[in-house]
Short mmCIF file of N, CA and C in Angstrom, two decimals:
data_model
loop_
_atom_site.label_atom_id
_atom_site.label_comp_id
_atom_site.label_asym_id
_atom_site.label_seq_id
_atom_site.Cartn_x
_atom_site.Cartn_y
_atom_site.Cartn_z
N MET A 1 83.40 167.81 34.92
CA MET A 1 84.60 168.29 35.38
C MET A 1 84.73 167.47 36.63
N THR A 2 85.94 166.66 36.71
CA THR A 2 86.15 166.00 38.42
C THR A 2 86.62 166.51 39.37
N ASP A 3 86.61 166.28 40.68
CA ASP A 3 87.12 167.06 41.69
C ASP A 3 87.78 166.44 42.40
N ALA A 4 88.80 166.73 43.34
CA ALA A 4 90.15 166.31 43.63
C ALA A 4 90.02 165.16 44.25
N SER A 5 88.73 164.87 45.00
CA SER A 5 88.51 163.62 45.52
C SER A 5 88.56 162.39 44.43
N ASP A 6 87.89 162.78 43.17
CA ASP A 6 87.52 161.51 42.50
C ASP A 6 89.21 161.22 41.59
N LYS A 7 90.24 162.15 41.62
CA LYS A 7 91.01 161.92 40.73
C LYS A 7 92.34 161.00 42.22
N LYS A 8 91.91 161.64 43.16
CA LYS A 8 92.60 161.20 44.12
C LYS A 8 92.14 159.47 44.22
N ALA A 9 90.96 158.90 44.19
CA ALA A 9 90.64 157.70 44.23
C ALA A 9 91.30 156.87 43.47
N ARG A 10 91.02 157.43 41.86
CA ARG A 10 91.49 156.56 40.95
C ARG A 10 92.66 156.56 40.92
N LYS A 11 93.71 157.57 41.43
CA LYS A 11 95.17 157.05 41.93
C LYS A 11 94.99 156.20 42.70
N PHE A 12 94.77 155.90 43.74
CA PHE A 12 95.12 154.94 44.54
C PHE A 12 93.99 153.48 44.43
N THR A 13 93.51 153.24 43.28
CA THR A 13 92.74 152.62 43.01
C THR A 13 93.72 151.55 41.93
N PRO A 14 93.65 150.29 42.68
CA PRO A 14 94.51 149.08 41.93
C PRO A 14 94.29 149.15 40.22
N LYS A 15 95.34 149.18 39.56
CA LYS A 15 95.21 148.71 38.09
C LYS A 15 94.49 147.46 37.83
N GLN A 16 94.78 146.55 38.52
CA GLN A 16 94.43 144.91 38.37
C GLN A 16 93.98 144.65 39.22
N THR A 17 92.73 143.73 39.45
CA THR A 17 92.12 143.19 40.18
C THR A 17 92.30 141.90 40.58
N TYR A 18 93.21 141.53 40.83
CA TYR A 18 93.69 140.15 41.23
C TYR A 18 94.50 140.03 42.51
N ILE A 19 94.69 138.85 43.53
CA ILE A 19 94.93 138.22 44.44
C ILE A 19 96.00 137.90 44.35
N PRO A 20 97.37 138.53 44.49
CA PRO A 20 98.62 137.89 43.81
C PRO A 20 99.23 136.75 45.15
N TYR A 21 98.38 136.79 46.59
CA TYR A 21 99.17 135.73 47.48
C TYR A 21 97.83 135.09 48.11
N THR A 22 98.04 133.82 48.15
CA THR A 22 97.02 133.05 49.38
C THR A 22 97.76 132.34 49.96
N ALA A 23 97.23 131.27 51.17
CA ALA A 23 97.52 130.34 52.00
C ALA A 23 96.86 129.26 51.97
N LEU A 24 97.38 128.19 52.13
CA LEU A 24 96.70 126.75 52.42
C LEU A 24 96.95 126.10 53.92
N THR A 25 96.43 125.20 54.41
CA THR A 25 96.67 124.55 55.53
C THR A 25 96.65 122.88 55.04
N LEU A 26 97.42 122.15 55.07
CA LEU A 26 97.62 120.66 54.80
C LEU A 26 97.69 120.06 55.82
N ASP A 27 96.88 118.60 55.71
CA ASP A 27 97.26 117.75 57.04
C ASP A 27 98.53 117.11 56.58
N GLU A 28 99.21 116.19 57.30
CA GLU A 28 99.83 115.37 57.76
C GLU A 28 99.96 114.89 55.94
N ASP A 29 98.91 114.12 55.66
CA ASP A 29 98.79 113.49 54.36
C ASP A 29 98.81 114.49 53.02
N TYR A 30 98.93 115.43 53.33
CA TYR A 30 99.02 116.91 52.28
C TYR A 30 97.49 117.08 51.43
N HIS A 31 96.55 116.64 52.54
CA HIS A 31 94.94 117.52 51.80
C HIS A 31 94.87 118.76 52.66
N VAL A 32 94.33 119.51 51.61
CA VAL A 32 93.68 120.70 52.05
C VAL A 32 92.68 121.05 53.04
N CYS A 33 93.45 121.43 54.26
CA CYS A 33 92.44 122.17 55.49
C CYS A 33 91.89 123.19 55.46
N THR A 34 92.28 123.94 55.11
CA THR A 34 91.84 125.11 54.74
C THR A 34 92.54 126.02 53.45
N TYR A 35 91.25 126.84 52.94
CA TYR A 35 91.15 127.20 51.32
C TYR A 35 89.67 128.62 51.43
N GLY A 36 90.65 129.45 51.54
CA GLY A 36 89.69 130.71 51.79
C GLY A 36 89.94 131.38 50.22
N ASP A 37 89.21 132.65 50.26
CA ASP A 37 88.33 133.42 48.96
C ASP A 37 89.89 133.42 47.99
N ALA A 38 90.85 134.07 48.78
CA ALA A 38 91.87 134.39 48.09
C ALA A 38 92.81 132.99 47.42
N ALA A 39 92.56 131.81 47.62
CA ALA A 39 92.80 130.63 46.96
C ALA A 39 91.81 130.47 45.56
N SER A 40 90.35 130.53 46.07
CA SER A 40 89.24 130.64 45.44
C SER A 40 89.72 131.44 43.98
N THR A 41 89.91 132.71 44.31
CA THR A 41 90.35 133.84 43.50
C THR A 41 91.42 133.24 42.65
N LEU A 42 92.59 133.08 43.25
CA LEU A 42 93.94 132.70 42.46
C LEU A 42 93.72 131.06 41.89
N PHE A 43 92.83 130.31 41.96
CA PHE A 43 92.73 128.99 41.05
C PHE A 43 91.34 128.68 40.61
N GLY A 44 90.52 129.58 41.29
CA GLY A 44 89.23 129.41 39.96
C GLY A 44 88.33 128.47 40.95
N PHE A 45 88.84 127.15 41.72
CA PHE A 45 87.82 126.11 42.40
C PHE A 45 86.98 126.85 43.44
N PRO A 46 86.08 126.17 43.91
CA PRO A 46 85.36 127.16 45.15
C PRO A 46 86.10 126.04 46.09
N GLU A 47 85.66 127.00 47.37
CA GLU A 47 86.22 125.98 48.39
C GLU A 47 85.81 125.00 49.22
N ILE A 48 84.49 124.73 48.74
CA ILE A 48 83.69 123.37 48.85
C ILE A 48 84.25 122.23 48.34
N SER A 49 84.68 122.33 47.15
CA SER A 49 85.05 121.64 45.67
C SER A 49 86.76 121.33 46.36
N MET A 50 87.58 122.20 47.45
CA MET A 50 88.52 122.14 47.25
C MET A 50 88.92 121.01 48.89
N LEU A 51 88.62 121.37 50.06
CA LEU A 51 88.55 120.97 51.11
C LEU A 51 88.71 119.68 51.31
N GLY A 52 89.77 118.79 51.83
CA GLY A 52 89.98 117.28 51.91
C GLY A 52 90.59 116.66 50.76
N LYS A 53 90.80 117.77 49.65
CA LYS A 53 91.51 117.16 48.06
C LYS A 53 93.15 116.93 48.71
N HIS A 54 93.49 116.66 48.01
CA HIS A 54 95.04 116.17 48.08
C HIS A 54 95.46 117.86 47.17
N VAL A 55 96.90 118.33 47.59
CA VAL A 55 97.28 119.45 46.89
C VAL A 55 97.65 119.49 45.80
N SER A 56 97.92 118.23 44.92
CA SER A 56 98.36 118.02 44.01
C SER A 56 97.57 118.56 43.14
N GLN A 57 96.36 118.55 42.91
CA GLN A 57 95.39 119.08 42.40
C GLN A 57 95.54 120.52 41.90
N LEU A 58 96.03 121.20 42.96
CA LEU A 58 96.30 122.54 42.47
C LEU A 58 97.76 122.98 42.13
N LEU A 59 98.57 122.12 42.95
CA LEU A 59 99.84 122.12 42.25
C LEU A 59 100.50 120.85 41.69
N PRO A 60 100.38 120.53 40.66
CA PRO A 60 100.94 119.09 40.22
C PRO A 60 102.42 119.19 40.83
N ASP A 61 103.15 119.77 40.47
CA ASP A 61 104.46 119.73 40.78
C ASP A 61 105.01 119.66 42.52
N PHE A 62 103.87 119.60 43.14
CA PHE A 62 103.78 119.48 44.59
C PHE A 62 105.23 118.45 45.24
N SER A 63 104.88 117.27 44.81
CA SER A 63 105.82 116.18 45.62
C SER A 63 107.34 116.50 45.21
N GLN A 64 107.75 117.00 44.07
CA GLN A 64 109.01 117.27 43.86
C GLN A 64 109.30 118.39 44.67
N GLY A 65 108.44 119.57 44.91
CA GLY A 65 108.91 120.57 45.32
C GLY A 65 108.77 120.49 46.86
N ARG A 66 107.99 119.45 47.26
CA ARG A 66 107.93 118.78 48.65
C ARG A 66 109.36 118.42 49.52
N ALA A 67 110.32 117.72 48.37
CA ALA A 67 111.66 116.76 48.84
C ALA A 67 112.42 117.97 48.95
N ASN A 68 112.11 119.32 48.73
CA ASN A 68 113.00 120.55 49.04
C ASN A 68 112.70 121.25 50.05
N ALA A 69 111.95 120.98 50.38
CA ALA A 69 111.18 121.86 51.88
C ALA A 69 111.83 121.07 53.21
N PRO A 70 111.98 122.00 53.91
CA PRO A 70 112.36 121.80 55.09
C PRO A 70 112.24 120.42 55.95
N ASP A 71 112.88 119.76 56.66
CA ASP A 71 112.44 118.08 56.76
C ASP A 71 111.95 118.64 58.16
N ARG A 72 111.23 117.34 58.98
CA ARG A 72 111.26 117.58 60.25
C ARG A 72 112.11 117.65 61.40
N GLN A 73 112.78 117.66 61.17
CA GLN A 73 114.12 118.08 62.52
C GLN A 73 114.20 119.24 62.38
N SER A 74 113.79 120.45 61.24
CA SER A 74 114.36 121.57 61.24
C SER A 74 114.10 122.34 62.49
N ALA A 75 115.04 123.02 63.32
CA ALA A 75 114.59 123.91 64.09
C ALA A 75 115.33 124.98 63.91
N PRO A 76 114.53 126.31 64.43
CA PRO A 76 112.93 126.76 64.41
C PRO A 76 112.19 126.33 62.41
N PRO A 77 110.93 126.18 63.00
CA PRO A 77 110.58 126.12 61.55
C PRO A 77 110.63 127.19 60.60
N GLN A 78 110.61 126.98 59.28
CA GLN A 78 111.27 128.15 58.54
C GLN A 78 110.59 127.90 57.32
N PHE A 79 110.70 128.75 55.96
CA PHE A 79 109.73 128.58 55.02
C PHE A 79 111.10 128.42 54.19
N LYS A 80 110.85 127.07 53.05
CA LYS A 80 111.24 126.73 52.08
C LYS A 80 110.66 127.61 50.74
N ASN A 81 111.44 128.37 50.13
CA ASN A 81 110.45 128.87 48.58
C ASN A 81 111.11 128.05 47.84
N VAL A 82 109.94 127.70 46.74
CA VAL A 82 110.20 126.46 46.13
C VAL A 82 109.27 126.97 44.58
N ARG A 83 109.85 127.10 43.74
CA ARG A 83 108.99 127.88 42.40
C ARG A 83 108.30 126.66 41.66
N MET A 84 107.17 126.54 41.50
CA MET A 84 106.29 125.44 40.96
C MET A 84 105.09 125.98 39.89
N GLU A 85 104.65 125.14 39.20
CA GLU A 85 103.22 125.17 38.45
C GLU A 85 102.26 125.18 39.17
N ALA A 86 101.38 125.98 38.84
CA ALA A 86 99.97 125.92 39.77
C ALA A 86 98.93 125.23 38.55
N ARG A 87 97.82 124.84 38.79
CA ARG A 87 96.89 124.58 37.93
C ARG A 87 95.66 125.29 38.43
N HIS A 88 95.45 125.91 37.16
CA HIS A 88 93.98 126.69 37.51
C HIS A 88 92.38 125.82 37.27
N ALA A 89 91.27 126.10 37.56
CA ALA A 89 90.37 125.58 37.87
C ALA A 89 89.67 124.99 35.81
N ASP A 90 90.28 126.31 35.32
CA ASP A 90 90.12 126.23 33.38
C ASP A 90 91.19 125.29 33.01
N GLY A 91 91.98 124.43 33.40
CA GLY A 91 92.96 124.10 33.04
C GLY A 91 94.43 124.52 32.71
N ASN A 92 93.92 125.77 32.70
CA ASN A 92 95.34 126.08 32.58
C ASN A 92 96.51 126.45 33.47
N THR A 93 97.98 126.78 33.18
CA THR A 93 98.80 126.79 34.00
C THR A 93 99.14 127.64 34.42
N PHE A 94 100.23 128.17 35.25
CA PHE A 94 100.76 129.44 35.61
C PHE A 94 101.89 129.03 36.88
N GLN A 95 102.90 130.31 36.71
CA GLN A 95 104.29 130.02 37.71
C GLN A 95 103.64 130.54 38.79
N VAL A 96 104.41 129.81 39.98
CA VAL A 96 104.15 130.46 41.71
C VAL A 96 104.98 129.93 42.38
N MET A 97 105.14 130.91 43.39
CA MET A 97 106.54 130.44 44.18
C MET A 97 105.91 130.25 45.53
N VAL A 98 106.35 129.15 45.52
CA VAL A 98 105.49 128.36 47.02
C VAL A 98 106.73 128.44 48.34
N GLY A 99 105.93 129.05 49.32
CA GLY A 99 106.64 128.74 50.60
C GLY A 99 106.14 127.68 51.67
N LEU A 100 107.09 126.74 51.95
CA LEU A 100 106.42 125.42 52.81
C LEU A 100 106.86 125.60 54.07
N ARG A 101 105.92 125.43 54.88
CA ARG A 101 106.77 125.11 56.36
C ARG A 101 106.07 123.98 57.31
N GLN A 102 106.69 123.10 57.75
CA GLN A 102 105.92 122.17 58.56
C GLN A 102 106.09 122.95 59.88
N ASP A 103 104.78 122.70 60.74
CA ASP A 103 104.29 122.94 62.24
C ASP A 103 103.92 121.47 62.82
N TYR A 104 103.65 121.63 63.69
CA TYR A 104 103.67 120.54 64.77
C TYR A 104 102.06 121.30 65.92
N LEU A 105 101.12 120.89 66.14
CA LEU A 105 100.15 121.51 66.75
C LEU A 105 99.40 120.69 67.50
N HIS A 106 99.56 120.62 69.06
CA HIS A 106 99.39 119.42 70.23
C HIS A 106 99.54 118.13 69.58
N GLY A 107 100.83 117.89 68.95
CA GLY A 107 101.63 116.54 68.69
C GLY A 107 100.72 116.33 67.11
N THR A 108 100.04 117.32 66.21
CA THR A 108 99.27 116.72 64.74
C THR A 108 100.51 117.93 63.85
N CYS A 109 100.81 117.36 62.75
CA CYS A 109 101.85 117.83 61.86
C CYS A 109 100.81 118.58 61.07
N ARG A 110 101.28 119.94 60.58
CA ARG A 110 100.64 120.70 59.79
C ARG A 110 101.28 121.50 58.84
N HIS A 111 100.55 121.42 57.54
CA HIS A 111 101.67 122.15 56.55
C HIS A 111 100.89 123.52 56.69
N LEU A 112 101.87 124.39 56.47
CA LEU A 112 101.70 125.91 55.87
C LEU A 112 102.12 126.11 54.86
N VAL A 113 101.18 126.43 53.40
CA VAL A 113 101.59 126.62 52.21
C VAL A 113 101.14 127.85 51.65
N LEU A 114 102.24 128.68 51.57
CA LEU A 114 102.01 130.25 50.85
C LEU A 114 102.26 130.21 49.61
N ILE A 115 101.29 131.01 48.81
CA ILE A 115 101.66 130.93 47.25
C ILE A 115 101.36 132.18 46.56
N ARG A 116 102.62 132.49 46.20
CA ARG A 116 102.67 133.65 45.21
C ARG A 116 102.27 133.72 43.61
N ASN A 117 101.44 134.09 42.96
CA ASN A 117 101.50 134.20 41.30
C ASN A 117 102.52 135.22 40.77
N LEU A 118 103.36 134.28 40.46
CA LEU A 118 104.54 134.96 39.53
C LEU A 118 103.96 135.75 38.54
N GLU A 119 103.18 135.39 37.97
CA GLU A 119 102.81 135.67 36.32
C GLU A 119 101.85 136.78 36.51
N GLU A 120 101.53 137.60 37.37
CA GLU A 120 100.70 138.89 37.29
C GLU A 120 101.30 139.75 38.49
N ARG A 121 102.46 140.11 38.10
CA ARG A 121 102.80 140.84 39.01
C ARG A 121 102.62 142.46 38.51
N GLN A 122 102.49 143.57 39.65
CA GLN A 122 102.45 144.58 39.30
C GLN A 122 103.46 145.58 39.01
#
């Protein structure tokens, strides 16, 4: 027999264990500067193997999607959402929604990329 706390815990336990969102920071040449645990879970690549790599290794369509992103003259900075195909470490591809934003920090261009997995919705 289970007690009420066990039932409540099961009710609030996620049905699937995945991370549908992640964020990357890219330099002005679109190389990965930040890549955390959520990105490792989503893409399957360890952090150490992706730092400094071009983002097209994760998002093959990135150059096409980037053309739809806000330009350097946009003020204030805003996200432009673009649907893209992403590549997992095992070679499989999956659909993602990518939010792109370009910022300048101390004269250095940085790109913030928010990625949502569209194929694993709850």
